[in-house]
Coordinates of C-alpha atoms in Angstrom, one line a residue:
M1 CA 16.1 4.7 24.1
S2 CA 19.5 4.3 22.4
E3 CA 19.8 3.6 18.7
Q4 CA 21.0 0.1 19.5
G5 CA 18.1 -0.4 21.9
E6 CA 15.7 0.7 19.1
L7 CA 17.2 -1.8 16.7
R8 CA 16.9 -4.6 19.2
L9 CA 13.3 -3.8 19.9
L10 CA 12.5 -3.6 16.1
R11 CA 14.2 -7.0 15.5
T12 CA 12.6 -8.7 18.4
S13 CA 9.2 -7.4 17.3
L14 CA 9.8 -8.5 13.7
N15 CA 10.6 -12.1 14.9
R16 CA 7.5 -12.1 17.1
C17 CA 5.4 -11.1 14.0
L18 CA 7.0 -13.9 12.0
D19 CA 6.3 -16.4 14.8
A20 CA 2.7 -15.2 15.0
I21 CA 2.2 -15.7 11.3
T22 CA 3.7 -19.2 11.2
A23 CA 1.9 -20.2 14.4
T24 CA -1.5 -19.2 13.1
T25 CA -1.1 -21.0 9.7
I26 CA -3.9 -23.5 9.0
R27 CA -2.6 -26.4 7.0
D28 CA -4.5 -29.1 5.2
G29 CA -2.1 -31.5 3.3
G30 CA -0.3 -29.3 0.8
R31 CA -2.6 -26.3 1.4
A32 CA -2.1 -23.4 3.8
G33 CA -4.0 -20.3 4.8
W34 CA -5.1 -18.0 7.6
L35 CA -8.3 -16.8 9.2
S36 CA -9.5 -13.2 8.5
W37 CA -12.3 -11.1 9.7
D38 CA -15.7 -11.2 8.0
L39 CA -17.2 -7.7 8.4
A40 CA -20.8 -6.7 8.6
A41 CA -22.1 -3.8 6.4
D42 CA -21.3 -1.3 9.2
G43 CA -17.7 -2.6 9.5
E44 CA -18.3 -4.6 12.7
P45 CA -16.3 -7.8 12.8
R46 CA -18.8 -10.8 12.9
R47 CA -16.6 -13.9 12.7
M48 CA -13.2 -15.1 11.4
V49 CA -13.3 -17.1 8.2
G50 CA -10.8 -19.1 6.2
G51 CA -10.2 -19.2 2.5
R52 CA -10.4 -15.5 1.7
P53 CA -8.1 -15.2 -1.4
G54 CA -7.6 -11.4 -1.7
L55 CA -4.4 -9.4 -1.5
Y56 CA -5.8 -6.8 1.0
D57 CA -6.6 -9.1 3.9
G58 CA -6.6 -12.6 2.6
D59 CA -4.2 -15.4 1.6
A60 CA -2.8 -13.8 -1.5
G61 CA -1.5 -10.9 0.6
M62 CA 0.1 -13.4 3.0
A63 CA 1.8 -15.1 0.1
W64 CA 3.1 -11.8 -1.3
A65 CA 4.3 -10.6 2.2
L66 CA 6.0 -13.9 3.0
A67 CA 7.8 -14.0 -0.3
A68 CA 9.3 -10.6 0.4
L69 CA 10.0 -11.4 4.1
A70 CA 11.7 -14.7 3.1
R71 CA 14.2 -12.8 0.9
A72 CA 14.8 -10.1 3.5
T73 CA 15.3 -12.4 6.5
D74 CA 16.9 -15.3 4.6
R75 CA 14.3 -17.7 6.1
K76 CA 13.7 -20.5 3.7
D77 CA 10.7 -21.7 5.6
L78 CA 8.8 -18.4 4.9
G79 CA 9.6 -18.8 1.2
E80 CA 8.3 -22.4 1.2
L81 CA 5.1 -21.3 3.0
A82 CA 4.6 -18.4 0.5
A83 CA 4.9 -20.9 -2.4
A84 CA 2.5 -23.4 -0.8
V85 CA -0.1 -20.7 -0.2
A86 CA 0.3 -19.1 -3.7
H87 CA 0.0 -22.5 -5.4
T88 CA -3.4 -23.3 -3.8
L89 CA -5.1 -19.9 -4.0
C90 CA -8.6 -20.1 -5.2
D91 CA -10.0 -17.7 -7.9
A92 CA -11.8 -14.5 -7.0
S93 CA -15.1 -13.4 -8.5
Q94 CA -14.0 -9.8 -9.0
P95 CA -11.0 -8.6 -11.1
G96 CA -9.5 -6.1 -8.7
L97 CA -6.0 -5.7 -7.3
L98 CA -6.6 -5.6 -3.6
S99 CA -9.7 -7.8 -3.4
G100 CA -9.8 -9.7 -6.6
Q101 CA -8.1 -11.9 -9.3
T102 CA -5.5 -9.3 -10.2
G103 CA -4.0 -9.4 -6.7
I104 CA -4.0 -13.2 -6.7
S105 CA -2.0 -13.3 -9.9
L106 CA 0.4 -10.8 -8.5
A107 CA 0.9 -12.8 -5.3
Q108 CA 1.5 -16.0 -7.3
H109 CA 4.1 -14.2 -9.4
A110 CA 5.8 -12.8 -6.3
A111 CA 6.0 -16.2 -4.7
G112 CA 7.6 -17.7 -7.7
Q113 CA 4.5 -19.6 -8.9
T114 CA 3.0 -19.6 -12.4
P115 CA 0.4 -16.9 -12.1
R116 CA -3.1 -17.2 -13.4
Q117 CA -3.8 -14.9 -16.4
L118 CA -4.6 -11.3 -15.5
P119 CA -8.2 -10.1 -16.2
D120 CA -8.9 -8.5 -19.5
P121 CA -9.2 -4.7 -19.2
S122 CA -12.7 -4.8 -20.7
T123 CA -13.9 -6.8 -17.7
V124 CA -12.8 -4.1 -15.2
A125 CA -15.5 -1.6 -14.5
G126 CA -13.8 1.0 -12.2
S127 CA -10.7 3.1 -12.5
D128 CA -9.0 3.1 -9.0
L129 CA -6.1 1.1 -7.6
T130 CA -8.2 -1.0 -5.3
S131 CA -10.6 -2.6 -7.7
G132 CA -10.2 -0.8 -11.0
L133 CA -8.0 -0.4 -14.1
A134 CA -5.2 1.3 -12.2
G135 CA -4.7 -1.8 -10.1
L136 CA -4.6 -4.0 -13.2
L137 CA -2.2 -1.6 -14.9
L138 CA 0.2 -1.6 -11.9
A139 CA 0.1 -5.4 -11.7
Q140 CA 1.0 -5.7 -15.4
V141 CA 4.1 -3.6 -14.7
R142 CA 5.0 -5.5 -11.5
M143 CA 4.7 -8.8 -13.2
G144 CA 6.6 -7.7 -16.3
C145 CA 3.8 -8.5 -18.7
C146 CA 3.0 -5.2 -20.4
G147 CA 1.6 -5.4 -23.9
P148 CA -1.5 -4.7 -25.9
A149 CA -3.6 -5.0 -22.8
T150 CA -1.6 -2.2 -21.3
L151 CA -2.4 0.1 -24.1
D152 CA -6.1 -0.9 -23.8
A153 CA -6.1 -0.1 -20.0
V154 CA -4.5 3.3 -20.6
E155 CA -7.0 4.0 -23.4
R156 CA -9.9 3.0 -21.1
L157 CA -8.6 5.2 -18.3
T158 CA -8.4 8.1 -20.7
M159 CA -12.0 7.6 -21.8
M160 CA -13.2 7.3 -18.2
A161 CA -11.5 10.5 -17.0
T162 CA -13.5 13.6 -16.3
Q163 CA -11.9 16.8 -17.5
T164 CA -11.9 19.8 -15.2
P165 CA -10.3 23.2 -15.3
V166 CA -7.5 21.9 -13.2
G167 CA -6.8 18.5 -14.6
V168 CA -8.6 15.2 -14.7
C169 CA -10.3 13.0 -12.1
W170 CA -12.2 9.7 -12.0
P171 CA -15.6 9.7 -10.2
E172 CA -16.3 6.1 -9.1
S173 CA -19.9 5.0 -9.8
N174 CA -19.6 2.1 -7.2
S175 CA -18.2 4.0 -4.2
S176 CA -18.3 7.3 -2.4
E177 CA -21.5 8.3 -4.2
G178 CA -19.6 8.9 -7.4
K179 CA -17.2 11.4 -6.0
P180 CA -13.6 11.7 -7.3
L181 CA -11.1 11.3 -4.5
C182 CA -7.6 12.2 -3.5
G183 CA -5.1 9.6 -2.3
M184 CA -3.8 6.1 -3.1
A185 CA -6.5 3.5 -2.6
H186 CA -9.4 5.1 -4.5
G187 CA -8.1 8.4 -5.7
N188 CA -6.0 10.2 -8.2
S189 CA -2.6 9.3 -6.6
G190 CA -3.1 5.6 -7.2
I191 CA -4.2 6.1 -10.8
A192 CA -1.3 8.5 -11.5
L193 CA 1.2 6.0 -10.0
A194 CA -0.1 3.2 -12.3
L195 CA 0.0 5.4 -15.4
A196 CA 3.5 6.6 -14.7
E197 CA 4.8 3.0 -14.0
A198 CA 3.2 1.8 -17.2
A199 CA 4.7 4.7 -19.1
A200 CA 8.2 3.9 -17.8
A201 CA 7.9 0.1 -18.4
Y202 CA 6.1 0.1 -21.8
P203 CA 7.2 2.9 -24.2
P204 CA 4.3 2.4 -26.7
C205 CA 1.9 3.9 -24.1
A206 CA 4.4 6.4 -22.6
G207 CA 3.0 9.6 -24.3
K208 CA -0.6 9.1 -23.5
A209 CA 0.0 7.6 -20.0
T210 CA 2.4 10.3 -18.9
E211 CA 0.1 13.2 -20.0
L212 CA -2.8 11.6 -18.2
A213 CA -0.7 11.1 -15.1
V214 CA 0.4 14.8 -15.2
Q215 CA -3.3 15.9 -15.5
A216 CA -4.2 13.6 -12.6
L217 CA -1.6 15.2 -10.4
R218 CA -2.8 18.7 -11.4
W219 CA -6.3 17.9 -10.1
E220 CA -5.0 16.4 -6.8
S221 CA -2.6 19.3 -6.3
A222 CA -5.5 21.8 -6.5
W223 CA -7.0 20.2 -3.3
F224 CA -3.8 20.7 -1.3
N225 CA -4.5 22.8 1.8
P226 CA -1.3 24.9 2.4
V227 CA -2.4 25.9 5.9
L228 CA -2.8 22.3 7.1
G229 CA -0.1 20.9 4.7
L230 CA -2.5 18.1 3.8
W231 CA -5.0 16.8 1.2
P232 CA -8.7 16.2 2.1
D233 CA -10.6 12.9 2.3
L234 CA -13.5 14.0 0.1
R235 CA -15.7 11.1 1.3
T236 CA -16.8 13.3 4.2
N237 CA -18.5 16.6 4.4
P238 CA -16.8 18.6 5.7
P239 CA -13.7 16.7 4.7
V240 CA -11.1 15.5 7.1
Y241 CA -7.4 15.6 6.4
P242 CA -5.8 12.2 7.2
A243 CA -2.2 11.1 6.7
L244 CA -2.9 7.4 5.9
W245 CA -1.9 5.1 3.0
C246 CA -5.4 4.6 1.8
H247 CA -6.6 8.2 2.0
G248 CA -4.2 11.1 2.7
A249 CA -0.6 12.1 3.0
A250 CA 1.1 8.8 3.5
G251 CA -0.1 7.3 0.2
I252 CA 0.4 10.7 -1.6
A253 CA 3.9 10.9 -0.2
A254 CA 4.7 7.4 -1.4
V255 CA 3.5 8.2 -4.9
R256 CA 5.3 11.5 -5.2
L257 CA 8.6 9.9 -4.0
R258 CA 8.2 7.1 -6.5
L259 CA 7.4 9.5 -9.3
L260 CA 10.6 11.4 -8.5
H261 CA 12.5 8.2 -9.2
L262 CA 10.6 7.7 -12.5
R263 CA 10.5 11.3 -13.7
A264 CA 13.8 11.5 -15.6
G265 CA 12.6 9.4 -18.5
L266 CA 9.0 10.7 -18.5
G267 CA 9.4 14.5 -18.1
L268 CA 7.2 14.7 -15.0
P269 CA 7.2 18.1 -13.1
A270 CA 10.1 17.6 -10.8
D271 CA 9.7 20.8 -8.7
Q272 CA 6.0 20.1 -8.1
L273 CA 6.7 16.5 -7.1
R274 CA 9.4 17.4 -4.7
A275 CA 7.4 20.2 -3.0
E276 CA 4.4 17.9 -2.6
A277 CA 6.6 15.1 -1.4
E278 CA 8.2 17.3 1.2
A279 CA 4.9 18.5 2.4
A280 CA 3.4 15.0 2.6
V281 CA 6.5 13.6 4.4
A282 CA 6.3 16.4 7.0
A283 CA 2.6 15.6 7.5
C284 CA 3.4 12.0 8.1
G285 CA 5.9 13.0 10.8
T286 CA 3.3 15.2 12.4
E287 CA 0.8 12.4 12.3
L288 CA 3.2 10.0 14.0
Q289 CA 3.9 12.5 16.7
R290 CA 0.2 13.1 17.2
E291 CA -0.8 9.4 17.5
L292 CA 2.1 8.5 19.8
S293 CA 1.4 11.4 22.1
S294 CA -2.3 10.5 22.3
G295 CA -1.5 6.9 23.1
T296 CA -4.4 5.6 21.0
M297 CA -3.0 4.1 17.8
P298 CA -6.4 2.6 16.8
A299 CA -4.9 0.8 13.8
G300 CA -1.5 -0.1 15.2
L301 CA 1.3 -0.5 12.7
T302 CA -0.9 -1.7 9.9
L303 CA -0.2 -0.5 6.3
C304 CA -3.6 0.7 5.2
H305 CA -4.9 3.0 7.9
G306 CA -2.3 2.5 10.7
L307 CA 1.1 3.9 11.4
G308 CA 2.7 1.6 8.8
G309 CA 1.8 4.1 6.0
P310 CA 3.4 7.2 7.6
L311 CA 6.4 5.1 8.7
E312 CA 6.9 3.8 5.1
A313 CA 6.7 7.4 3.8
L314 CA 9.7 8.3 6.0
I315 CA 11.6 5.2 4.8
L316 CA 10.9 6.1 1.2
A317 CA 12.1 9.7 1.9
H318 CA 15.3 8.3 3.2
E319 CA 15.8 6.2 0.2
T320 CA 14.9 8.9 -2.3
W321 CA 16.9 11.8 -0.9
N322 CA 19.5 9.8 1.0
V323 CA 18.6 11.7 4.2
K324 CA 19.4 9.3 7.1
S325 CA 17.5 11.4 9.6
H326 CA 14.2 10.3 8.0
L327 CA 15.1 6.7 8.7
G328 CA 16.3 7.5 12.2
A329 CA 13.0 9.3 12.9
A330 CA 11.0 6.4 11.6
R331 CA 12.9 4.0 13.8
Q332 CA 12.3 6.2 16.9
Y333 CA 8.6 6.5 16.2
A334 CA 8.3 2.8 15.6
A335 CA 10.2 1.9 18.8
A336 CA 8.0 4.3 20.8
A337 CA 4.9 2.6 19.3
L338 CA 6.2 -0.8 20.1
D339 CA 7.0 0.3 23.6
T340 CA 3.3 0.8 24.2
L341 CA 1.9 -2.2 22.3
E342 CA 1.6 -5.6 23.8
E343 CA 4.3 -8.2 23.1
D344 CA 2.0 -10.4 21.1
P345 CA 1.5 -9.0 17.6
L346 CA -1.9 -10.7 17.3
A347 CA -3.1 -8.4 20.1
W348 CA -2.1 -5.3 18.3
P349 CA -4.9 -3.1 17.0
S350 CA -5.7 -3.4 13.3
G351 CA -8.2 -0.7 12.6
L352 CA -10.9 -3.4 12.2
R353 CA -12.5 -3.0 15.7
A354 CA -10.9 -6.3 16.5
S355 CA -7.4 -7.6 16.8
G356 CA -6.0 -10.9 15.5
S357 CA -5.7 -10.0 11.9
T358 CA -2.7 -11.3 10.0
G359 CA -3.4 -9.7 6.6
L360 CA -1.1 -7.6 4.4
F361 CA -2.9 -4.3 4.7
V362 CA -4.7 -4.7 8.0
G363 CA -2.6 -7.1 10.1
V364 CA 0.6 -8.6 11.3
A365 CA 2.0 -9.4 7.8
G366 CA 2.0 -5.7 6.8
A367 CA 3.5 -4.7 10.2
A368 CA 6.3 -7.2 9.7
L369 CA 7.1 -5.7 6.3
V370 CA 7.4 -2.3 7.8
L371 CA 9.6 -3.5 10.7
S372 CA 11.8 -5.3 8.2
R373 CA 12.1 -2.2 6.1
L374 CA 13.0 -0.2 9.2
L375 CA 15.8 -2.6 10.0
N376 CA 17.2 -3.0 6.4
P377 CA 15.5 -0.8 3.8
E378 CA 17.8 -2.1 1.1
Q379 CA 16.8 -5.7 1.6
I380 CA 13.1 -5.3 1.0
A381 CA 11.1 -3.1 -1.5
S382 CA 8.3 -0.8 -0.5
P383 CA 5.1 -2.6 0.4
A384 CA 3.3 0.7 0.1
L385 CA 4.0 0.7 -3.7
L386 CA 3.7 -3.1 -4.1
L387 CA 7.2 -3.2 -5.3

């Protein structure tokens, strides 16, 4: 397929994604929302439900995505829809970023609405990006509301860290049997990202946050397998070596590339970051080739555990190093994937054992963000980093 053919296919698919999102909107007066899958304990989809507020697969994620897509596509209707959804989001019972109140506040901020107050760090039990203090810390930065609570979150992460001979890690008491993990969603990469972002945005915490981030990177670096060029998913025994956003090389690549952008003012180890970024980006390219050659793509173009994560890593590599071949390769991979997927984005696989999801991390909204990034990276910030 020619370059122009690839771009036409990407643009057509993006428009289909946007049409699918607007067509499935459920409206009730001034309220708006979408259905999402309710999963059984074994991950089996049971039924679709409305009113789920979270960032990961609920209405907050839709508001966040639509606000970004409205700016990138110059579609006023998407911005109005984002504002309507954000304005009517209900509160969550948990404080987390991807599934709780922190994510709802971030989505309201992104959609131009007055956000609800972020949770107090003392109410957050865990440490990771998904539901713990790292997610709260990152939201504080993204919303421009760093202050004493930022210092408190960094201090709490310091106290929760486990010191090892090769850096620090954060065993989670509420997941993975208390194991420390590599990667973005529940592992050291997500925590290191939040610490570095806080250090760059709020100088009073820079010293402690930067040192903790460096120690977190040291621990994760010790798990790198130079033969495979990958990091393990330590939830399994023996471990597997994925290249996903949530666990593995795609999320690790995104973090390393972002830290290369932040390193100048923080004194982060540039050579280590670049070497690991190059390895992770190469692993993402290999994963894209593998999935496309197999023809399976069980999670489609979704961000969390689909091809959206590896594609976003290549886009970030293009932006960070100004290497156009990374963007060209990402466009080729995406066009090849779209060539095998059905025309209707709601029929694309989501990784949830059922199609039809519109959510940010496991559905059409996240795929639309990736497609928009592939077309015009400069018009939309990285969804993998919640920028």
